[in-house]
JSON list of C-alpha atoms and ligand atoms in Angstrom, two decimals:
[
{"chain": "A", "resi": 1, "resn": "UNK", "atom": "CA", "xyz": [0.00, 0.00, 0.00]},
{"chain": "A", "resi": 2, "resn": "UNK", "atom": "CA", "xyz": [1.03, 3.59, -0.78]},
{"chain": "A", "resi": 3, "resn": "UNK", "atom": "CA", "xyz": [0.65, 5.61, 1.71]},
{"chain": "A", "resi": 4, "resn": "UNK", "atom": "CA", "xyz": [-0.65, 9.28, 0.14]},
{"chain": "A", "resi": 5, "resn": "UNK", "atom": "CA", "xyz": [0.59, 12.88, 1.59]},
{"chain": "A", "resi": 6, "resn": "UNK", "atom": "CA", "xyz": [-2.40, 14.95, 3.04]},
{"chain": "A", "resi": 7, "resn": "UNK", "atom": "CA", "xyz": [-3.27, 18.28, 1.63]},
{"chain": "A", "resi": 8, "resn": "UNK", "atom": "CA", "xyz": [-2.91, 20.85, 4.31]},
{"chain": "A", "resi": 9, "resn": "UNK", "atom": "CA", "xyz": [-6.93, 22.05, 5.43]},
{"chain": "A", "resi": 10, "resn": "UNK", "atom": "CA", "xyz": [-5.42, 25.43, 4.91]},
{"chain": "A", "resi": 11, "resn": "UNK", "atom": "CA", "xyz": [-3.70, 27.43, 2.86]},
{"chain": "A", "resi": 12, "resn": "UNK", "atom": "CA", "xyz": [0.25, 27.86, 2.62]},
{"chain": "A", "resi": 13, "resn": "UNK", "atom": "CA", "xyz": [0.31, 31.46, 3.64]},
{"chain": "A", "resi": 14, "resn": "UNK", "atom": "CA", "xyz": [-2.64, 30.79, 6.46]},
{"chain": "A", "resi": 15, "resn": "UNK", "atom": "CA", "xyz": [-0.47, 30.46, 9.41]},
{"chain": "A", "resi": 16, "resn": "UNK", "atom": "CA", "xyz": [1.68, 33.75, 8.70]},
{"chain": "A", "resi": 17, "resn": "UNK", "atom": "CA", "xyz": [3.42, 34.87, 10.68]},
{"chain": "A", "resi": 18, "resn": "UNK", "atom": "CA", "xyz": [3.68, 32.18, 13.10]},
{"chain": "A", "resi": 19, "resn": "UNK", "atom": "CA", "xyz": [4.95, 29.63, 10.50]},
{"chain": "A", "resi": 20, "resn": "UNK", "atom": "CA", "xyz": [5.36, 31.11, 7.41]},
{"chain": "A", "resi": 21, "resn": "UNK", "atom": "CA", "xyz": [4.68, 30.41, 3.83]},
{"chain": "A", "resi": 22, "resn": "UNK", "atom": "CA", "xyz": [8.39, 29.43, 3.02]},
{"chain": "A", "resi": 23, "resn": "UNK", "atom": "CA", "xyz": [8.77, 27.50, 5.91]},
{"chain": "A", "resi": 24, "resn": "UNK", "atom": "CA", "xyz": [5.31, 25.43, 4.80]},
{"chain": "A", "resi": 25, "resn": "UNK", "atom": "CA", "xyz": [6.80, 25.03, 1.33]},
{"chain": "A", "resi": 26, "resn": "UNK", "atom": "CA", "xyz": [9.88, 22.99, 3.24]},
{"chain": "A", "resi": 27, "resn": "UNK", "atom": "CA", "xyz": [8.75, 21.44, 5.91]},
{"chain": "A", "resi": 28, "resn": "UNK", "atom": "CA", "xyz": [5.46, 20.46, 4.99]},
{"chain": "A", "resi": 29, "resn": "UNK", "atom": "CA", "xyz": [6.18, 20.70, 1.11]},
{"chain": "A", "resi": 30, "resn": "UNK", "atom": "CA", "xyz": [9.71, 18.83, 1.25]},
{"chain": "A", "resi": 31, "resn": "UNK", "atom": "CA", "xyz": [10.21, 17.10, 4.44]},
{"chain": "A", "resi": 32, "resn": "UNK", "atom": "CA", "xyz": [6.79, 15.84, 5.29]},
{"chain": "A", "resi": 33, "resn": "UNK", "atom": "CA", "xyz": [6.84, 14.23, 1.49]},
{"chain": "A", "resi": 34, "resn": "UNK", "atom": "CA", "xyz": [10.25, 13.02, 1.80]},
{"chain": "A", "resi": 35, "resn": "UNK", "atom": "CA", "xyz": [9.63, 11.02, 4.73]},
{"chain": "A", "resi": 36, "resn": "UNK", "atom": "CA", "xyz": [6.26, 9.97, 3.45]},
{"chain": "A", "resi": 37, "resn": "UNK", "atom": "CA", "xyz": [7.61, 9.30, 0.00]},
{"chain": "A", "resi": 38, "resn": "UNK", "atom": "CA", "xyz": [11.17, 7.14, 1.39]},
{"chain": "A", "resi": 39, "resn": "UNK", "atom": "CA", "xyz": [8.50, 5.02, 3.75]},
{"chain": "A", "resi": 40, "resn": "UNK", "atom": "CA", "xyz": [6.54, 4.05, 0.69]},
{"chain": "A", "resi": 41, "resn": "UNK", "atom": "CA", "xyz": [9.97, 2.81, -0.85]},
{"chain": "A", "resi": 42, "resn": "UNK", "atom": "CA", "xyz": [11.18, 1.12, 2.37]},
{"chain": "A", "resi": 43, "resn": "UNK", "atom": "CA", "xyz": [8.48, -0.82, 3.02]},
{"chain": "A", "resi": 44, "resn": "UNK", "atom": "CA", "xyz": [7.02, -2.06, -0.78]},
{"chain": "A", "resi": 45, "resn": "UNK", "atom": "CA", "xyz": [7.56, -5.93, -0.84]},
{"chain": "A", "resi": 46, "resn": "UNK", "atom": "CA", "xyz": [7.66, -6.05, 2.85]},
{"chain": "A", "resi": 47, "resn": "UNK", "atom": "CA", "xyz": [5.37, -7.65, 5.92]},
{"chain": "A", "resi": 48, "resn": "UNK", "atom": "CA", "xyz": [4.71, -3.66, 6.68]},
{"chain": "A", "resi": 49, "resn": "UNK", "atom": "CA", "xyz": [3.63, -3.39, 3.09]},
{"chain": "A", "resi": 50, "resn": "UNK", "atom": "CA", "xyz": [0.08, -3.43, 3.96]},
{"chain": "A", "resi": 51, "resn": "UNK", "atom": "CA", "xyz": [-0.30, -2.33, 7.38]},
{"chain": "A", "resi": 52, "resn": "UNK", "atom": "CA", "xyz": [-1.64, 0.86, 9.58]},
{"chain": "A", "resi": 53, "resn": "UNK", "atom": "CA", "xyz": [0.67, 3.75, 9.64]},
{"chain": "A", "resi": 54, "resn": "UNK", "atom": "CA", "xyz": [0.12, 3.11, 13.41]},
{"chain": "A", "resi": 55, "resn": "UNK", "atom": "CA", "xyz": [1.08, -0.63, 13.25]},
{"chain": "A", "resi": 56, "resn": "UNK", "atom": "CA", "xyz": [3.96, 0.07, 11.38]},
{"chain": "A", "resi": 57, "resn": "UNK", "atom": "CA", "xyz": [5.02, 2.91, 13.99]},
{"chain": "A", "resi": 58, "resn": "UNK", "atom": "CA", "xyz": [4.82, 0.16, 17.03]},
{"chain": "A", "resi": 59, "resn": "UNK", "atom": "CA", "xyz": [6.27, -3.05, 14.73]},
{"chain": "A", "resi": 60, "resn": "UNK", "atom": "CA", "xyz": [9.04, -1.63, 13.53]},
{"chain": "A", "resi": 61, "resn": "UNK", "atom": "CA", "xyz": [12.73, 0.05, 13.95]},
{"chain": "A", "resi": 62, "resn": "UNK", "atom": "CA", "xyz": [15.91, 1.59, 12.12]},
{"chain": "A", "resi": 63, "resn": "UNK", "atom": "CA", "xyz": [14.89, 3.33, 9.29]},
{"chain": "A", "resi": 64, "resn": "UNK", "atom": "CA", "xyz": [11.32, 2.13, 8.93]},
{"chain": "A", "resi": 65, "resn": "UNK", "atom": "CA", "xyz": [10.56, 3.49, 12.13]},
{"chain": "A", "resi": 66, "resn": "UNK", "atom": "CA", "xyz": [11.87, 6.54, 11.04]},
{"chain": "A", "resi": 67, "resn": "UNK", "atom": "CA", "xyz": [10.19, 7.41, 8.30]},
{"chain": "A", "resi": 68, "resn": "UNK", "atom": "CA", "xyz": [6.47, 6.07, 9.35]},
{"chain": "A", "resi": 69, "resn": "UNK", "atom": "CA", "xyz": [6.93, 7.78, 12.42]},
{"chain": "A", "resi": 70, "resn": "UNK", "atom": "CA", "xyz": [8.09, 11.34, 11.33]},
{"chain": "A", "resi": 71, "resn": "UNK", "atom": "CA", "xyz": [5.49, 10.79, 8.54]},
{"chain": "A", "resi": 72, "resn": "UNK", "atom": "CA", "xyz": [2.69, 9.78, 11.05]},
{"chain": "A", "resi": 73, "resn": "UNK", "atom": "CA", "xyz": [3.83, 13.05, 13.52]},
{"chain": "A", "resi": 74, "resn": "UNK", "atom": "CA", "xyz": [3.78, 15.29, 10.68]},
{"chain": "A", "resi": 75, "resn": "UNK", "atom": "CA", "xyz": [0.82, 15.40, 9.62]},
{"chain": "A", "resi": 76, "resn": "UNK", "atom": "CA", "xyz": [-0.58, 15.14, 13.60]},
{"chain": "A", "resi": 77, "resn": "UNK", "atom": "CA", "xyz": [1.46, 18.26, 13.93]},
{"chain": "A", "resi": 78, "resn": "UNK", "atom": "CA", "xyz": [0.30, 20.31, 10.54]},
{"chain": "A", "resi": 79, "resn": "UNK", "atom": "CA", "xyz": [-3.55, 19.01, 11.28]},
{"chain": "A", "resi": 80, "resn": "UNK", "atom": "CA", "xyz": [-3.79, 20.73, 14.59]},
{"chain": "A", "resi": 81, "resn": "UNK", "atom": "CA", "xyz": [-3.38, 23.99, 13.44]},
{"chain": "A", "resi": 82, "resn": "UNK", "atom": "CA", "xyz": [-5.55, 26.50, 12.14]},
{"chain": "A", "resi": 83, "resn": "UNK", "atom": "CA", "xyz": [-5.37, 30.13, 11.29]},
{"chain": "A", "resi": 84, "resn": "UNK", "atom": "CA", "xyz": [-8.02, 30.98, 13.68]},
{"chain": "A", "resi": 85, "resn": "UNK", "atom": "CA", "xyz": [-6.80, 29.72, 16.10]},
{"chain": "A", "resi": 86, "resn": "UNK", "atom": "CA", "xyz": [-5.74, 30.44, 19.51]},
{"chain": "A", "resi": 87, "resn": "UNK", "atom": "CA", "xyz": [-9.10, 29.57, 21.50]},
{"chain": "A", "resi": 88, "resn": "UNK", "atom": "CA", "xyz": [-8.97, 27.29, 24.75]},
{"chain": "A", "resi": 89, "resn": "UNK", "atom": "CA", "xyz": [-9.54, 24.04, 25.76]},
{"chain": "A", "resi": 90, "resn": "UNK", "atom": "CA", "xyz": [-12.61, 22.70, 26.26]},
{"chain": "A", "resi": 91, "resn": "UNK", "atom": "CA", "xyz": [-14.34, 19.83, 28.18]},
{"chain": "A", "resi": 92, "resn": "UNK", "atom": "CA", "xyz": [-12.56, 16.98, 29.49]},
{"chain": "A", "resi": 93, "resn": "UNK", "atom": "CA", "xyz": [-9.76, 18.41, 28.77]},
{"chain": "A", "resi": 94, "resn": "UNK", "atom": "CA", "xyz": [-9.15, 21.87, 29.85]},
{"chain": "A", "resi": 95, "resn": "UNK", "atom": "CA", "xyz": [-10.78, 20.05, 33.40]},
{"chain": "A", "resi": 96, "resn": "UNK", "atom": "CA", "xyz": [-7.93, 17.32, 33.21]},
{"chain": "A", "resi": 97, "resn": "UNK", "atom": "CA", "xyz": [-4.81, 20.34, 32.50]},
{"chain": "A", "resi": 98, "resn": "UNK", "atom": "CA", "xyz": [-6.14, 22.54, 35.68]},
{"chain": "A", "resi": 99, "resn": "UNK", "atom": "CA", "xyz": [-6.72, 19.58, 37.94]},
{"chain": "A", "resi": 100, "resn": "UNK", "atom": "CA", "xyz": [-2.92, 18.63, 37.06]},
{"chain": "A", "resi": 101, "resn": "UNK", "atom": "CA", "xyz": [-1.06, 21.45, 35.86]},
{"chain": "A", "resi": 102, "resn": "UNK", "atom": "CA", "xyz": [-2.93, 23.97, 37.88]},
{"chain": "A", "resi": 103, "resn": "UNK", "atom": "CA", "xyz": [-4.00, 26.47, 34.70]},
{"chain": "A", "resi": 104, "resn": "UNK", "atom": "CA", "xyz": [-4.14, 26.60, 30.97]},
{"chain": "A", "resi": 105, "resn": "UNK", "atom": "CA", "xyz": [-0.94, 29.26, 31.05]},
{"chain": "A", "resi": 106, "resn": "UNK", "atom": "CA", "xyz": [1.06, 26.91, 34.01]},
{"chain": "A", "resi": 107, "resn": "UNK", "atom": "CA", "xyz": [0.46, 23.81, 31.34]},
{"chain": "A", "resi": 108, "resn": "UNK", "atom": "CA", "xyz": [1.60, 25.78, 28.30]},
{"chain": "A", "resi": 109, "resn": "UNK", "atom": "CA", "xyz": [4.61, 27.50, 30.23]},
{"chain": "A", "resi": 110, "resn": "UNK", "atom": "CA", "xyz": [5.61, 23.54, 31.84]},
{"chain": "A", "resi": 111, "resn": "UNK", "atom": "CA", "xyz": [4.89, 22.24, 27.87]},
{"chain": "A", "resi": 112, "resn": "UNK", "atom": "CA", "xyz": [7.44, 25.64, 26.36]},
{"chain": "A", "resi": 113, "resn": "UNK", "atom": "CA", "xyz": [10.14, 24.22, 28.75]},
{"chain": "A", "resi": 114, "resn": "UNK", "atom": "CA", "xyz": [9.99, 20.83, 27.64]},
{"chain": "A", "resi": 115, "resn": "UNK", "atom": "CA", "xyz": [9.94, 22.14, 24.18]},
{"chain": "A", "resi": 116, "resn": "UNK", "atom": "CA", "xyz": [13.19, 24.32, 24.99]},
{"chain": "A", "resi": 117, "resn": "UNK", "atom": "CA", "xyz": [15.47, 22.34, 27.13]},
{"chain": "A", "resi": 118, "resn": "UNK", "atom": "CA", "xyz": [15.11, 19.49, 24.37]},
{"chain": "A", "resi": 119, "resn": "UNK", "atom": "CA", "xyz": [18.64, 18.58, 23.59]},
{"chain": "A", "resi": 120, "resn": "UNK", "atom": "CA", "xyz": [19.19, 17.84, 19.28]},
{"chain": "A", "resi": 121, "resn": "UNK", "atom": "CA", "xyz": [16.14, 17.22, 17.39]},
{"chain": "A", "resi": 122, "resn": "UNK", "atom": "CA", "xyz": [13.08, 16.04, 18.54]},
{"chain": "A", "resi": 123, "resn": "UNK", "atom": "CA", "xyz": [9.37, 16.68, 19.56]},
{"chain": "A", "resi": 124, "resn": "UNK", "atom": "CA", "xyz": [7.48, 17.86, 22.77]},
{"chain": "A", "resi": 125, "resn": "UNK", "atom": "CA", "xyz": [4.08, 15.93, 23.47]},
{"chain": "A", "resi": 126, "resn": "UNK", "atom": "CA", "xyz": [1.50, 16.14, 25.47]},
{"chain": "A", "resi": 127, "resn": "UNK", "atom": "CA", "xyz": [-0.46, 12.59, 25.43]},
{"chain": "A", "resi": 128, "resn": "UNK", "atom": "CA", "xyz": [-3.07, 10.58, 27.36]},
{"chain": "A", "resi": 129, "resn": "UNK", "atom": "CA", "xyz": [-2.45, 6.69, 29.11]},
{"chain": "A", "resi": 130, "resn": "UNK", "atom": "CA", "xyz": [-5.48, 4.83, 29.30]},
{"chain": "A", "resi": 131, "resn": "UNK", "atom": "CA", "xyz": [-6.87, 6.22, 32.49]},
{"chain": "A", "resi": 132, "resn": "UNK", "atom": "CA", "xyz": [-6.86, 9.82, 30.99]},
{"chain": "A", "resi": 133, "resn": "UNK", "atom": "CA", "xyz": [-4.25, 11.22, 33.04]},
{"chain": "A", "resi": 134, "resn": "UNK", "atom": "CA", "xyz": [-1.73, 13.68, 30.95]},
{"chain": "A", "resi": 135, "resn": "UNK", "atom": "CA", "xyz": [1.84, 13.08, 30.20]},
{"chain": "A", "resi": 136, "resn": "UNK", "atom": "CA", "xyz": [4.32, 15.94, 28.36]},
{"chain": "A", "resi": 137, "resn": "UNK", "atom": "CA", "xyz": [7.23, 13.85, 27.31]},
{"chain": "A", "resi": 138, "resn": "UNK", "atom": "CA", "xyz": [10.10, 14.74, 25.12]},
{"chain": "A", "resi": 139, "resn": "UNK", "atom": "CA", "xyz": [10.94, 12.52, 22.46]},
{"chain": "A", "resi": 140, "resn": "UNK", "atom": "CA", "xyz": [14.21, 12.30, 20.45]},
{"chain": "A", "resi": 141, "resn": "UNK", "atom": "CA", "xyz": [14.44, 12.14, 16.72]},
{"chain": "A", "resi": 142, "resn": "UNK", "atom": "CA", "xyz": [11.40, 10.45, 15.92]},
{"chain": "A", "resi": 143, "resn": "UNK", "atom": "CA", "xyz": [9.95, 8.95, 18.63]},
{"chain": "A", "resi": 144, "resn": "UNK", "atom": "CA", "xyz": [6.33, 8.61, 19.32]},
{"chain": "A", "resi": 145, "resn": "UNK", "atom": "CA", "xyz": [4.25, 8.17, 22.78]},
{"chain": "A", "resi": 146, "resn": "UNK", "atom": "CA", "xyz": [2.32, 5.60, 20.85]},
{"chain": "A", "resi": 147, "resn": "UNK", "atom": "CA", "xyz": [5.59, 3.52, 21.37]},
{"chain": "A", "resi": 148, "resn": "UNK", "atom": "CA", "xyz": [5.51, 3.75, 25.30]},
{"chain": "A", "resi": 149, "resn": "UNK", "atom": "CA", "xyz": [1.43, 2.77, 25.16]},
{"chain": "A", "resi": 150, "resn": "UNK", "atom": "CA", "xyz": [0.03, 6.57, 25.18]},
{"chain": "A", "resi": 151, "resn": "UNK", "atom": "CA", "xyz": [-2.16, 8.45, 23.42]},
{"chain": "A", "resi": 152, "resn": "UNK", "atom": "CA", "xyz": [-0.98, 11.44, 21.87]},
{"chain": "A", "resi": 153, "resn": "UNK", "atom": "CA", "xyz": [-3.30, 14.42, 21.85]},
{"chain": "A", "resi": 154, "resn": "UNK", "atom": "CA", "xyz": [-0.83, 17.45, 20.86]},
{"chain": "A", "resi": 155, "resn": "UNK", "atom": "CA", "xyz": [2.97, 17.76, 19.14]},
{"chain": "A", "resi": 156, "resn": "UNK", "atom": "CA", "xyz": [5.26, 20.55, 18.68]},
{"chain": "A", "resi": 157, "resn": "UNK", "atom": "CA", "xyz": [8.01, 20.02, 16.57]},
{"chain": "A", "resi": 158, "resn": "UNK", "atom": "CA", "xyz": [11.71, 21.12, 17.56]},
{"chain": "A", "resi": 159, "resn": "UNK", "atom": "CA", "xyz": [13.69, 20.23, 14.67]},
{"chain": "A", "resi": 160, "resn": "UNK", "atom": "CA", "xyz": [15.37, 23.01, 13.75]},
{"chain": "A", "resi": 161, "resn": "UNK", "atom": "CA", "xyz": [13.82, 22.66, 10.37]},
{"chain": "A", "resi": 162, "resn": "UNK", "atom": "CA", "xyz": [10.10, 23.23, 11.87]},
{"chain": "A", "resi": 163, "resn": "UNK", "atom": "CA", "xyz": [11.77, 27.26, 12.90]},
{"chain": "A", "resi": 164, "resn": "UNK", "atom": "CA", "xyz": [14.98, 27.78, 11.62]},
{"chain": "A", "resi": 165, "resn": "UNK", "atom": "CA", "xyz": [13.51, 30.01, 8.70]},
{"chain": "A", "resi": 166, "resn": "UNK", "atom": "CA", "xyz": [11.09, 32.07, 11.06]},
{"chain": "A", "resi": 167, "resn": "UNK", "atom": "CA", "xyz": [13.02, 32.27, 13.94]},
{"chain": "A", "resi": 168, "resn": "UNK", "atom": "CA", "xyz": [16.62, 31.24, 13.36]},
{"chain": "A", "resi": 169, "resn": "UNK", "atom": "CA", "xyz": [18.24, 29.99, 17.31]},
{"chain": "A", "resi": 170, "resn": "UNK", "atom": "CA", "xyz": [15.23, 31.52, 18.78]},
{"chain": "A", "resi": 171, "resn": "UNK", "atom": "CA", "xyz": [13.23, 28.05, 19.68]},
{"chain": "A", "resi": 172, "resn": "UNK", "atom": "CA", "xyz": [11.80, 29.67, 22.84]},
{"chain": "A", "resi": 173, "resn": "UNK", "atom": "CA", "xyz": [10.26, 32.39, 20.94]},
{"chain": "A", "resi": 174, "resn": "UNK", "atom": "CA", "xyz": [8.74, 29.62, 18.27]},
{"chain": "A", "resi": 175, "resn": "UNK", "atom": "CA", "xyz": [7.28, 27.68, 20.96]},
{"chain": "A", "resi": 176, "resn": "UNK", "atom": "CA", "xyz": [5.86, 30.64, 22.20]},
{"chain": "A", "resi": 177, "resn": "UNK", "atom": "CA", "xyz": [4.09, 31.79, 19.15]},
{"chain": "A", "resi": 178, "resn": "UNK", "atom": "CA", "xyz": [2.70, 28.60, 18.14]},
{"chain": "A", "resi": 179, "resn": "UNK", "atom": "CA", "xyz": [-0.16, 28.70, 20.85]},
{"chain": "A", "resi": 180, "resn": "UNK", "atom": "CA", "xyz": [-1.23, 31.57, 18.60]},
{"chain": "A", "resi": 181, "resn": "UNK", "atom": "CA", "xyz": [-2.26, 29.13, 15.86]},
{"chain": "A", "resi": 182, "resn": "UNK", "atom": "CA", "xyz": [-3.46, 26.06, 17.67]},
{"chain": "A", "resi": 183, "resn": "UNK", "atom": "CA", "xyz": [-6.52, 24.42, 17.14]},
{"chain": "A", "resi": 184, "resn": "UNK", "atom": "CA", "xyz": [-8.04, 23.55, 20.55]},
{"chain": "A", "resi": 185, "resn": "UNK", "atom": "CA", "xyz": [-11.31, 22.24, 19.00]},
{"chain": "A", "resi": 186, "resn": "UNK", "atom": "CA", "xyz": [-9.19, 19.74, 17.11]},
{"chain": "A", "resi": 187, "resn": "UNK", "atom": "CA", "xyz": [-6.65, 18.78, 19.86]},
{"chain": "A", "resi": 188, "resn": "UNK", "atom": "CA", "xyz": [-9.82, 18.74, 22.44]},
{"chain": "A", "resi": 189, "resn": "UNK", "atom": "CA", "xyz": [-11.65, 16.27, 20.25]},
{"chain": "A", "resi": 190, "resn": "UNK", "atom": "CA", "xyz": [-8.18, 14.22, 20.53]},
{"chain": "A", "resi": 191, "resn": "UNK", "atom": "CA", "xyz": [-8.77, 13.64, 24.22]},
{"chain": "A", "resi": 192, "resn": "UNK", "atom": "CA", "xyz": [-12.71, 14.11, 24.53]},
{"chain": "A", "resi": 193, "resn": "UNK", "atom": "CA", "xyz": [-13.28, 11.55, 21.99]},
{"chain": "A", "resi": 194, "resn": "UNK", "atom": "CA", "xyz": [-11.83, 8.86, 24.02]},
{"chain": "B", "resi": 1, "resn": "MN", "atom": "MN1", "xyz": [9.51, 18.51, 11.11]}
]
């Protein structure tokens, strides 16, 4: 099975100037592809030839892992955002980050950090084990909670290739900004929908 690159549910200038069109054109236009496109290579006359994105993500290592997994957090990372958005979260949710993060800002300042102090390339998540209660791990390369038996419910990526163009060495100030541009209906339904 091929597996087929997503079209973006916005447009390539929509998330300016948080991430902006150039940086869309790479990361979503280039690297998001490649990784999509090398996975399709990888795996054709394989046992992962037919299999979930997800199965393949759990099943595998080396350089299949790689590539289904920076594939499958790719386009979790490009779906959640949204021009508009910047709202709150709601239900279930916004309930479970007060009860253990204390506030929406404590959560997002605890989540920045994580982001930050990240050491090489990698991605910050925020994800759910089966009881509902809320993990923000850091993952190297291309790791995935999914490995480790959570859920994941929201990704920021820290490559330098997701901010070098916008922000050059400032990750901090990346981190920061993407809030601006989150989705919270989407990444709400991600938990709510358990
Ligand atoms: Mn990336």
């Amino acid at each position: 099975m091929n597996f087929t690159q997503p079209r973006l549910p916005y447009a390539p200038d929509a998330l300016e100037p948080v991430i902006s069109q150039k940086t869309i054109e790479y990361h979503y236009g280039k690297h998001e592809k490649n990784y999509i496109d090398t996975l399709n290579k990888l795996i054709k006359d394989t046992p992962f030839d037919n299999m979930a994105l997800e199965d393949i993500i759990v099943k595998s290592d080396g350089k299949i892992f790689n590539n289904a997994s920076q594939a499958w957090n790719h386009i979790f990372y490009f779906f959640q955002f949204n021009p508009a958005g910047g709202s709150e979260p709601t239900g279930k949710l916004k309930d479970k980050i007060i009860e253990q993060f204390g506030s929406i800002e404590d959560f997002k300042r605890e989540f920045e950090d994580a982001g930050a102090t990240l050491f090489g390339s990698g991605w910050v998540w925020l994800s759910a084990d089966g009881d509902g209660k809320l993990f923000i791990t850091q993952g190297k390369n291309a790791e995935n909670p999914m490995c480790d038996g959570l859920r994941p419910i929201l990704v920021f990526d820290v490559w330098e290739h997701a901010y070098y163009l916008d922000y050059q060495n400032r990750r901090a100030d990346y981190l920061l900004h993407l809030w601006d541009i989150v989705d919270w209906d989407i990444v709400s339904m991600r938990y709510n929908n358990d």
